[in-house]
């Protein structure tokens, strides 16, 4: 398959058309994980973490598409779409309206949730358990200024199973005003036939020069009482970019569920009160030219508290160290160079 993709790209002779933009993302890590001071052998060592490609393009002035595919996962039940993050067709009759359908990202707010997983070195218990790629359809209205976009989406629920056909109804506001950028959502997600859990998410980002601050709050519940801080996840990160090459960051996540019912809380189980703290750095060797295609990273995190899920990802007295390399390959740009074409 990869050979066919590269062959097809060469046949295009690196044309500048918007029809075809292909990028491969690769990340490899050395990981050292400990639990209660003991090394976790199966989780430690040299690991190939991510291998994926993304294909985007415009079919016409009104139609476009986007496709992201994992190459380092195994499909269950021989279902090829298990490896597909998204594959959607977009129709924009005007500059303000866009209709989309296909496999999509469930429109839940928050910057941790929105991030490319290749750019997250450690995350919350919520992030590790939410099944965020589902089939659905959405309508987005964007203001004339482009500063605000409101998306309404109907999709399969993240809790959908092959036994039960479950749905979710989502409203997302994406707004950017000055140094503030918001990803806020209201979600009603079916966890059993005709039974819903509500998510209210406030994703906040502030950028001032080379300083970037993210602060997310996820509130979950089947009642107003549960939504009032009984079942939440909070995530925050502060990063500062030095000389366009080195990003230093500190990060914290907090997952808590003080409810007594377990069925609708499939991401963070009752009895959880878990904190994760850490930080690290990213080094971009080509960063002086604004190039982010190559990155070296080192990050460390320590978690403590209680996890109501004994098989969860974030566990008490767990330490996690990762050192690794990421590179992004823009196939069109590489092909341009191979064929001697330059901007």
mmCIF file of C-alpha atoms in Angstrom:
data_model
loop_
_atom_site.group_PDB
_atom_site.id
_atom_site.type_symbol
_atom_site.label_atom_id
_atom_site.label_comp_id
_atom_site.label_asym_id
_atom_site.label_seq_id
_atom_site.Cartn_x
_atom_site.Cartn_y
_atom_site.Cartn_z
ATOM 1 C CA UNK A 1 0.000 0.000 0.000
ATOM 2 C CA UNK A 2 2.771 2.443 0.900
ATOM 3 C CA UNK A 3 4.512 1.702 -2.397
ATOM 4 C CA UNK A 4 1.324 2.508 -4.299
ATOM 5 C CA UNK A 5 0.915 5.775 -2.443
ATOM 6 C CA UNK A 6 4.463 6.879 -3.207
ATOM 7 C CA UNK A 7 4.127 5.726 -6.836
ATOM 8 C CA UNK A 8 0.929 7.733 -7.200
ATOM 9 C CA UNK A 9 2.615 10.774 -5.703
ATOM 10 C CA UNK A 10 5.502 10.501 -8.144
ATOM 11 C CA UNK A 11 3.059 10.274 -11.058
ATOM 12 C CA UNK A 12 1.602 13.595 -9.934
ATOM 13 C CA UNK A 13 5.059 15.147 -10.323
ATOM 14 C CA UNK A 14 4.538 17.105 -7.123
ATOM 15 C CA UNK A 15 1.799 19.258 -8.570
ATOM 16 C CA UNK A 16 0.669 22.156 -6.417
ATOM 17 C CA UNK A 17 -3.010 21.161 -6.741
ATOM 18 C CA UNK A 18 -5.086 21.185 -3.570
ATOM 19 C CA UNK A 19 -6.480 17.780 -4.522
ATOM 20 C CA UNK A 20 -3.803 15.773 -2.738
ATOM 21 C CA UNK A 21 -1.825 16.474 0.445
ATOM 22 C CA UNK A 22 -0.212 13.478 2.118
ATOM 23 C CA UNK A 23 1.716 13.401 5.388
ATOM 24 C CA UNK A 24 3.210 10.498 7.358
ATOM 25 C CA UNK A 25 3.763 10.807 11.123
ATOM 26 C CA UNK A 26 6.166 8.484 12.940
ATOM 27 C CA UNK A 27 7.169 8.376 16.621
ATOM 28 C CA UNK A 28 9.544 5.990 18.410
ATOM 29 C CA UNK A 29 10.311 6.000 22.141
ATOM 30 C CA UNK A 30 12.436 4.457 24.830
ATOM 31 C CA UNK A 31 10.076 3.985 27.795
ATOM 32 C CA UNK A 32 10.831 3.125 31.418
ATOM 33 C CA UNK A 33 7.735 2.521 33.531
ATOM 34 C CA UNK A 34 7.590 1.615 37.221
ATOM 35 C CA UNK A 35 4.717 0.684 39.512
ATOM 36 C CA UNK A 36 5.318 0.926 43.266
ATOM 37 C CA UNK A 37 9.054 1.071 42.579
ATOM 38 C CA UNK A 38 9.102 -2.072 40.422
ATOM 39 C CA UNK A 39 9.867 -1.953 36.713
ATOM 40 C CA UNK A 40 6.946 -2.881 34.441
ATOM 41 C CA UNK A 41 8.812 -5.012 31.921
ATOM 42 C CA UNK A 42 6.077 -5.346 29.294
ATOM 43 C CA UNK A 43 5.613 -1.559 29.141
ATOM 44 C CA UNK A 44 9.315 -0.680 29.128
ATOM 45 C CA UNK A 45 11.941 -0.701 26.403
ATOM 46 C CA UNK A 46 12.178 0.571 22.849
ATOM 47 C CA UNK A 47 8.714 1.060 21.378
ATOM 48 C CA UNK A 48 7.289 2.115 18.045
ATOM 49 C CA UNK A 49 4.467 4.293 19.349
ATOM 50 C CA UNK A 50 2.806 5.777 16.277
ATOM 51 C CA UNK A 51 2.817 5.284 12.527
ATOM 52 C CA UNK A 52 0.001 7.003 10.660
ATOM 53 C CA UNK A 53 -0.757 8.949 7.543
ATOM 54 C CA UNK A 54 -3.116 11.812 6.817
ATOM 55 C CA UNK A 55 -4.553 12.611 3.394
ATOM 56 C CA UNK A 56 -6.422 15.883 2.727
ATOM 57 C CA UNK A 57 -7.628 17.614 -0.395
ATOM 58 C CA UNK A 58 -10.225 19.639 -2.262
ATOM 59 C CA UNK A 59 -12.270 17.833 -4.898
ATOM 60 C CA UNK A 60 -13.848 21.080 -6.079
ATOM 61 C CA UNK A 61 -14.525 24.573 -4.769
ATOM 62 C CA UNK A 62 -17.258 23.191 -2.510
ATOM 63 C CA UNK A 63 -16.190 19.596 -1.744
ATOM 64 C CA UNK A 64 -13.182 18.474 0.310
ATOM 65 C CA UNK A 65 -12.109 15.357 2.198
ATOM 66 C CA UNK A 66 -9.864 14.315 5.087
ATOM 67 C CA UNK A 67 -8.533 10.862 6.032
ATOM 68 C CA UNK A 68 -6.247 9.755 8.874
ATOM 69 C CA UNK A 69 -5.216 6.115 9.092
ATOM 70 C CA UNK A 70 -3.222 4.216 11.719
ATOM 71 C CA UNK A 71 -0.640 1.728 10.465
ATOM 72 C CA UNK A 72 0.597 0.451 13.834
ATOM 73 C CA UNK A 73 -2.685 -0.989 15.133
ATOM 74 C CA UNK A 74 -4.442 -4.281 14.486
ATOM 75 C CA UNK A 75 -8.083 -4.250 13.391
ATOM 76 C CA UNK A 76 -10.478 -6.276 15.499
ATOM 77 C CA UNK A 77 -12.811 -8.721 13.726
ATOM 78 C CA UNK A 78 -10.999 -7.863 10.489
ATOM 79 C CA UNK A 79 -12.752 -4.462 10.379
ATOM 80 C CA UNK A 80 -10.516 -2.108 8.407
ATOM 81 C CA UNK A 81 -12.281 0.949 9.841
ATOM 82 C CA UNK A 82 -10.937 0.108 13.312
ATOM 83 C CA UNK A 83 -7.651 1.526 12.028
ATOM 84 C CA UNK A 84 -9.282 4.680 10.653
ATOM 85 C CA UNK A 85 -9.333 7.718 12.936
ATOM 86 C CA UNK A 86 -11.450 9.698 10.508
ATOM 87 C CA UNK A 87 -12.531 9.570 6.888
ATOM 88 C CA UNK A 88 -15.017 12.277 6.032
ATOM 89 C CA UNK A 89 -16.396 14.222 3.086
ATOM 90 C CA UNK A 90 -17.109 17.922 3.539
ATOM 91 C CA UNK A 91 -19.508 20.107 1.550
ATOM 92 C CA UNK A 92 -19.287 23.914 1.924
ATOM 93 C CA UNK A 93 -22.069 25.607 -0.072
ATOM 94 C CA UNK A 94 -20.959 29.000 1.316
ATOM 95 C CA UNK A 95 -18.009 30.293 3.314
ATOM 96 C CA UNK A 96 -20.159 30.131 6.461
ATOM 97 C CA UNK A 97 -21.640 26.633 6.261
ATOM 98 C CA UNK A 98 -20.026 23.181 6.100
ATOM 99 C CA UNK A 99 -21.763 19.800 6.128
ATOM 100 C CA UNK A 100 -19.647 16.718 6.890
ATOM 101 C CA UNK A 101 -20.296 12.989 7.013
ATOM 102 C CA UNK A 102 -18.259 9.825 7.521
ATOM 103 C CA UNK A 103 -16.110 8.585 10.339
ATOM 104 C CA UNK A 104 -15.423 11.634 12.495
ATOM 105 C CA UNK A 105 -14.008 12.865 15.773
ATOM 106 C CA UNK A 106 -16.808 12.976 18.340
ATOM 107 C CA UNK A 107 -17.129 16.700 19.046
ATOM 108 C CA UNK A 108 -16.060 16.832 22.690
ATOM 109 C CA UNK A 109 -14.203 19.963 23.761
ATOM 110 C CA UNK A 110 -10.851 20.346 25.480
ATOM 111 C CA UNK A 111 -7.274 20.708 24.278
ATOM 112 C CA UNK A 112 -5.976 17.382 25.572
ATOM 113 C CA UNK A 113 -8.832 15.634 23.745
ATOM 114 C CA UNK A 114 -8.169 17.686 20.585
ATOM 115 C CA UNK A 115 -4.424 17.007 20.441
ATOM 116 C CA UNK A 116 -2.808 14.669 17.945
ATOM 117 C CA UNK A 117 -1.859 11.643 20.111
ATOM 118 C CA UNK A 118 1.654 11.754 18.660
ATOM 119 C CA UNK A 119 2.083 15.070 20.504
ATOM 120 C CA UNK A 120 0.926 13.800 23.922
ATOM 121 C CA UNK A 121 3.619 12.180 26.059
ATOM 122 C CA UNK A 122 1.285 11.365 28.964
ATOM 123 C CA UNK A 123 -2.406 12.039 29.508
ATOM 124 C CA UNK A 124 -5.340 11.674 31.876
ATOM 125 C CA UNK A 125 -7.295 8.513 32.689
ATOM 126 C CA UNK A 126 -10.246 10.050 30.823
ATOM 127 C CA UNK A 127 -8.209 10.532 27.629
ATOM 128 C CA UNK A 128 -6.912 6.966 27.781
ATOM 129 C CA UNK A 129 -10.435 5.497 27.879
ATOM 130 C CA UNK A 130 -12.577 7.641 25.584
ATOM 131 C CA UNK A 131 -13.339 6.073 22.196
ATOM 132 C CA UNK A 132 -13.424 9.327 20.260
ATOM 133 C CA UNK A 133 -13.612 8.224 16.590
ATOM 134 C CA UNK A 134 -17.123 7.283 15.433
ATOM 135 C CA UNK A 135 -19.366 7.422 12.372
ATOM 136 C CA UNK A 136 -21.585 10.481 12.195
ATOM 137 C CA UNK A 137 -22.624 13.684 10.459
ATOM 138 C CA UNK A 138 -22.228 17.330 11.421
ATOM 139 C CA UNK A 139 -23.102 20.880 10.413
ATOM 140 C CA UNK A 140 -20.720 23.774 11.163
ATOM 141 C CA UNK A 141 -21.495 27.488 11.001
ATOM 142 C CA UNK A 142 -18.468 29.802 10.865
ATOM 143 C CA UNK A 143 -18.817 33.556 11.351
ATOM 144 C CA UNK A 144 -17.677 35.977 8.649
ATOM 145 C CA UNK A 145 -14.653 36.906 10.754
ATOM 146 C CA UNK A 146 -13.646 33.255 11.102
ATOM 147 C CA UNK A 147 -13.168 33.732 14.843
ATOM 148 C CA UNK A 148 -16.081 31.539 15.897
ATOM 149 C CA UNK A 149 -17.419 28.209 14.665
ATOM 150 C CA UNK A 150 -20.412 26.310 16.055
ATOM 151 C CA UNK A 151 -20.735 22.595 15.218
ATOM 152 C CA UNK A 152 -23.796 20.392 15.745
ATOM 153 C CA UNK A 153 -23.125 16.676 15.367
ATOM 154 C CA UNK A 154 -25.035 13.403 15.581
ATOM 155 C CA UNK A 155 -22.769 10.363 15.847
ATOM 156 C CA UNK A 156 -22.372 6.933 17.292
ATOM 157 C CA UNK A 157 -21.751 7.169 21.013
ATOM 158 C CA UNK A 158 -18.197 6.557 22.316
ATOM 159 C CA UNK A 159 -19.889 3.788 24.333
ATOM 160 C CA UNK A 160 -21.386 2.133 21.256
ATOM 161 C CA UNK A 161 -20.958 -1.625 21.073
ATOM 162 C CA UNK A 162 -21.663 -4.108 18.321
ATOM 163 C CA UNK A 163 -24.463 -5.467 20.516
ATOM 164 C CA UNK A 164 -26.179 -2.092 21.072
ATOM 165 C CA UNK A 165 -26.438 0.716 18.543
ATOM 166 C CA UNK A 166 -25.908 3.828 20.693
ATOM 167 C CA UNK A 167 -25.804 7.486 19.644
ATOM 168 C CA UNK A 168 -24.460 10.819 20.806
ATOM 169 C CA UNK A 169 -25.589 14.398 20.184
ATOM 170 C CA UNK A 170 -22.904 17.041 20.404
ATOM 171 C CA UNK A 171 -22.562 20.820 20.324
ATOM 172 C CA UNK A 172 -19.075 22.378 20.056
ATOM 173 C CA UNK A 173 -18.001 26.036 20.129
ATOM 174 C CA UNK A 174 -14.552 26.793 18.688
ATOM 175 C CA UNK A 175 -13.759 30.437 19.353
ATOM 176 C CA UNK A 176 -10.604 32.521 19.075
ATOM 177 C CA UNK A 177 -10.420 36.070 20.408
ATOM 178 C CA UNK A 178 -7.063 37.727 20.959
ATOM 179 C CA UNK A 179 -4.846 35.525 23.107
ATOM 180 C CA UNK A 180 -7.801 33.316 24.121
ATOM 181 C CA UNK A 181 -8.896 30.198 22.206
ATOM 182 C CA UNK A 182 -11.857 28.120 23.431
ATOM 183 C CA UNK A 183 -13.027 24.573 22.730
ATOM 184 C CA UNK A 184 -16.295 24.256 24.687
ATOM 185 C CA UNK A 185 -18.837 21.472 24.249
ATOM 186 C CA UNK A 186 -22.130 20.079 25.496
ATOM 187 C CA UNK A 187 -22.627 16.370 24.817
ATOM 188 C CA UNK A 188 -25.434 13.884 25.425
ATOM 189 C CA UNK A 189 -24.021 10.384 24.996
ATOM 190 C CA UNK A 190 -26.045 7.190 25.120
ATOM 191 C CA UNK A 191 -24.420 4.578 27.389
ATOM 192 C CA UNK A 192 -27.386 2.178 27.197
ATOM 193 C CA UNK A 193 -30.503 2.259 24.993
ATOM 194 C CA UNK A 194 -32.394 5.520 25.791
ATOM 195 C CA UNK A 195 -30.050 6.290 28.723
ATOM 196 C CA UNK A 196 -27.704 9.266 28.466
ATOM 197 C CA UNK A 197 -24.760 10.785 30.297
ATOM 198 C CA UNK A 198 -24.119 14.509 29.874
ATOM 199 C CA UNK A 199 -20.659 15.985 29.309
ATOM 200 C CA UNK A 200 -19.940 19.674 29.796
ATOM 201 C CA UNK A 201 -16.406 20.565 28.702
ATOM 202 C CA UNK A 202 -14.549 23.855 28.977
ATOM 203 C CA UNK A 203 -11.304 23.844 27.014
ATOM 204 C CA UNK A 204 -9.280 27.032 27.458
ATOM 205 C CA UNK A 205 -6.064 28.071 25.717
ATOM 206 C CA UNK A 206 -4.069 31.250 26.249
ATOM 207 C CA UNK A 207 -1.101 32.191 24.079
ATOM 208 C CA UNK A 208 1.052 35.240 24.741
ATOM 209 C CA UNK A 209 4.151 35.297 22.573
ATOM 210 C CA UNK A 210 6.028 32.034 23.159
ATOM 211 C CA UNK A 211 4.045 31.196 26.307
ATOM 212 C CA UNK A 212 1.198 28.695 25.866
ATOM 213 C CA UNK A 213 -1.238 27.739 28.639
ATOM 214 C CA UNK A 214 -3.949 25.075 28.330
ATOM 215 C CA UNK A 215 -6.614 24.474 30.981
ATOM 216 C CA UNK A 216 -9.410 21.921 30.440
ATOM 217 C CA UNK A 217 -12.330 20.921 32.640
ATOM 218 C CA UNK A 218 -14.563 17.926 31.818
ATOM 219 C CA UNK A 219 -17.716 17.531 33.927
ATOM 220 C CA UNK A 220 -19.796 14.357 33.540
ATOM 221 C CA UNK A 221 -23.061 13.154 34.998
ATOM 222 C CA UNK A 222 -26.490 11.598 34.611
ATOM 223 C CA UNK A 223 -27.925 14.318 36.867
ATOM 224 C CA UNK A 224 -27.218 17.948 37.751
ATOM 225 C CA UNK A 225 -25.849 16.794 41.112
ATOM 226 C CA UNK A 226 -23.268 14.559 39.442
ATOM 227 C CA UNK A 227 -22.264 17.353 37.056
ATOM 228 C CA UNK A 228 -21.463 19.571 40.039
ATOM 229 C CA UNK A 229 -17.851 18.406 40.394
ATOM 230 C CA UNK A 230 -18.564 14.831 41.493
ATOM 231 C CA UNK A 231 -17.290 13.292 38.249
ATOM 232 C CA UNK A 232 -14.656 15.421 36.535
ATOM 233 C CA UNK A 233 -11.320 15.425 34.779
ATOM 234 C CA UNK A 234 -9.090 18.494 34.789
ATOM 235 C CA UNK A 235 -5.963 18.908 32.684
ATOM 236 C CA UNK A 236 -3.474 21.736 32.461
ATOM 237 C CA UNK A 237 -0.207 22.433 30.701
ATOM 238 C CA UNK A 238 2.188 25.367 30.588
ATOM 239 C CA UNK A 239 4.788 25.516 27.831
ATOM 240 C CA UNK A 240 7.410 28.047 26.829
ATOM 241 C CA UNK A 241 9.258 27.997 23.503
ATOM 242 C CA UNK A 242 12.884 29.132 23.671
ATOM 243 C CA UNK A 243 14.677 30.392 20.538
ATOM 244 C CA UNK A 244 12.071 28.630 18.345
ATOM 245 C CA UNK A 245 13.784 25.297 19.038
ATOM 246 C CA UNK A 246 13.227 24.170 22.654
ATOM 247 C CA UNK A 247 9.813 23.865 24.289
ATOM 248 C CA UNK A 248 9.828 23.383 28.062
ATOM 249 C CA UNK A 249 6.539 22.240 29.571
ATOM 250 C CA UNK A 250 4.925 21.228 32.853
ATOM 251 C CA UNK A 251 1.706 19.233 32.896
ATOM 252 C CA UNK A 252 -0.889 18.015 35.401
ATOM 253 C CA UNK A 253 -4.049 15.907 35.157
ATOM 254 C CA UNK A 254 -6.684 15.089 37.757
ATOM 255 C CA UNK A 255 -9.472 12.483 37.442
ATOM 256 C CA UNK A 256 -12.116 12.023 40.127
ATOM 257 C CA UNK A 257 -15.434 10.163 40.297
ATOM 258 C CA UNK A 258 -17.376 10.348 43.556
ATOM 259 C CA UNK A 259 -20.582 8.872 42.141
ATOM 260 C CA UNK A 260 -21.906 5.469 43.132
ATOM 261 C CA UNK A 261 -23.158 4.229 39.757
ATOM 262 C CA UNK A 262 -20.656 2.584 37.460
ATOM 263 C CA UNK A 263 -22.544 1.787 34.259
ATOM 264 C CA UNK A 264 -22.427 5.221 32.553
ATOM 265 C CA UNK A 265 -18.951 6.099 33.753
ATOM 266 C CA UNK A 266 -16.921 3.979 31.377
ATOM 267 C CA UNK A 267 -14.003 6.402 31.148
ATOM 268 C CA UNK A 268 -13.357 7.195 34.830
ATOM 269 C CA UNK A 269 -14.871 4.652 37.232
ATOM 270 C CA UNK A 270 -16.406 5.390 40.660
ATOM 271 C CA UNK A 271 -13.854 5.429 43.467
ATOM 272 C CA UNK A 272 -11.230 7.198 41.344
ATOM 273 C CA UNK A 273 -9.258 10.120 42.770
ATOM 274 C CA UNK A 274 -6.063 10.216 40.708
ATOM 275 C CA UNK A 275 -3.444 12.917 40.123
ATOM 276 C CA UNK A 276 -0.663 12.871 37.523
ATOM 277 C CA UNK A 277 2.178 15.399 37.524
ATOM 278 C CA UNK A 278 5.106 15.765 35.163
ATOM 279 C CA UNK A 279 6.937 17.732 32.551
ATOM 280 C CA UNK A 280 9.621 17.620 29.923
ATOM 281 C CA UNK A 281 11.076 19.229 26.858
ATOM 282 C CA UNK A 282 10.830 19.080 23.083
ATOM 283 C CA UNK A 283 13.757 19.986 20.840
ATOM 284 C CA UNK A 284 13.243 20.915 17.195
ATOM 285 C CA UNK A 285 16.631 20.710 15.392
ATOM 286 C CA UNK A 286 15.165 22.492 12.349
ATOM 287 C CA UNK A 287 13.148 24.931 14.409
ATOM 288 C CA UNK A 288 15.197 27.965 13.460
ATOM 289 C CA UNK A 289 13.448 27.848 10.073
ATOM 290 C CA UNK A 290 10.043 27.313 11.652
ATOM 291 C CA UNK A 291 10.257 23.636 10.688
ATOM 292 C CA UNK A 292 8.538 21.164 13.069
ATOM 293 C CA UNK A 293 9.058 18.045 10.954
ATOM 294 C CA UNK A 294 11.744 16.639 13.287
ATOM 295 C CA UNK A 295 11.489 16.501 17.092
ATOM 296 C CA UNK A 296 13.384 14.992 20.007
ATOM 297 C CA UNK A 297 11.595 14.736 23.331
ATOM 298 C CA UNK A 298 12.077 13.716 26.955
ATOM 299 C CA UNK A 299 9.230 13.629 29.479
ATOM 300 C CA UNK A 300 8.544 12.250 32.960
ATOM 301 C CA UNK A 301 5.311 11.792 34.912
ATOM 302 C CA UNK A 302 4.363 10.442 38.344
ATOM 303 C CA UNK A 303 0.826 9.518 39.416
ATOM 304 C CA UNK A 304 -0.694 8.960 42.823
ATOM 305 C CA UNK A 305 -4.128 8.393 44.343
ATOM 306 C CA UNK A 306 -6.843 5.779 43.725
ATOM 307 C CA UNK A 307 -8.123 4.408 40.440
ATOM 308 C CA UNK A 308 -11.507 2.683 40.571
ATOM 309 C CA UNK A 309 -10.380 0.676 37.550
ATOM 310 C CA UNK A 310 -7.666 -1.760 38.624
ATOM 311 C CA UNK A 311 -6.816 -2.285 34.943
ATOM 312 C CA UNK A 312 -6.641 1.449 34.277
ATOM 313 C CA UNK A 313 -3.747 3.332 32.715
ATOM 314 C CA UNK A 314 -3.028 5.920 35.417
ATOM 315 C CA UNK A 315 -2.293 4.028 38.641
ATOM 316 C CA UNK A 316 -1.095 4.847 42.145
ATOM 317 C CA UNK A 317 2.701 5.212 42.591
ATOM 318 C CA UNK A 318 3.313 4.867 38.872
ATOM 319 C CA UNK A 319 6.247 6.608 37.189
ATOM 320 C CA UNK A 320 6.651 7.021 33.455
ATOM 321 C CA UNK A 321 9.747 8.146 31.544
ATOM 322 C CA UNK A 322 9.865 8.555 27.777
ATOM 323 C CA UNK A 323 12.684 9.677 25.500
ATOM 324 C CA UNK A 324 12.063 9.604 21.801
ATOM 325 C CA UNK A 325 12.078 10.848 18.241
ATOM 326 C CA UNK A 326 9.242 12.086 16.029
ATOM 327 C CA UNK A 327 9.346 12.951 12.371
ATOM 328 C CA UNK A 328 6.693 14.130 9.942
ATOM 329 C CA UNK A 329 7.060 13.512 6.219
ATOM 330 C CA UNK A 330 5.200 15.799 3.831
ATOM 331 C CA UNK A 331 5.188 13.511 0.799
ATOM 332 C CA UNK A 332 4.352 16.266 -1.679
ATOM 333 C CA UNK A 333 7.230 18.458 -0.509
ATOM 334 C CA UNK A 334 9.644 15.513 -0.569
ATOM 335 C CA UNK A 335 8.521 14.620 -4.094
ATOM 336 C CA UNK A 336 8.990 18.205 -5.225
ATOM 337 C CA UNK A 337 12.605 18.032 -4.110
ATOM 338 C CA UNK A 338 13.107 14.648 -5.765
ATOM 339 C CA UNK A 339 11.770 15.997 -9.051
ATOM 340 C CA UNK A 340 13.738 19.227 -8.717
ATOM 341 C CA UNK A 341 10.717 21.495 -8.361
ATOM 342 C CA UNK A 342 10.907 24.403 -5.956
ATOM 343 C CA UNK A 343 8.646 27.172 -4.822
#
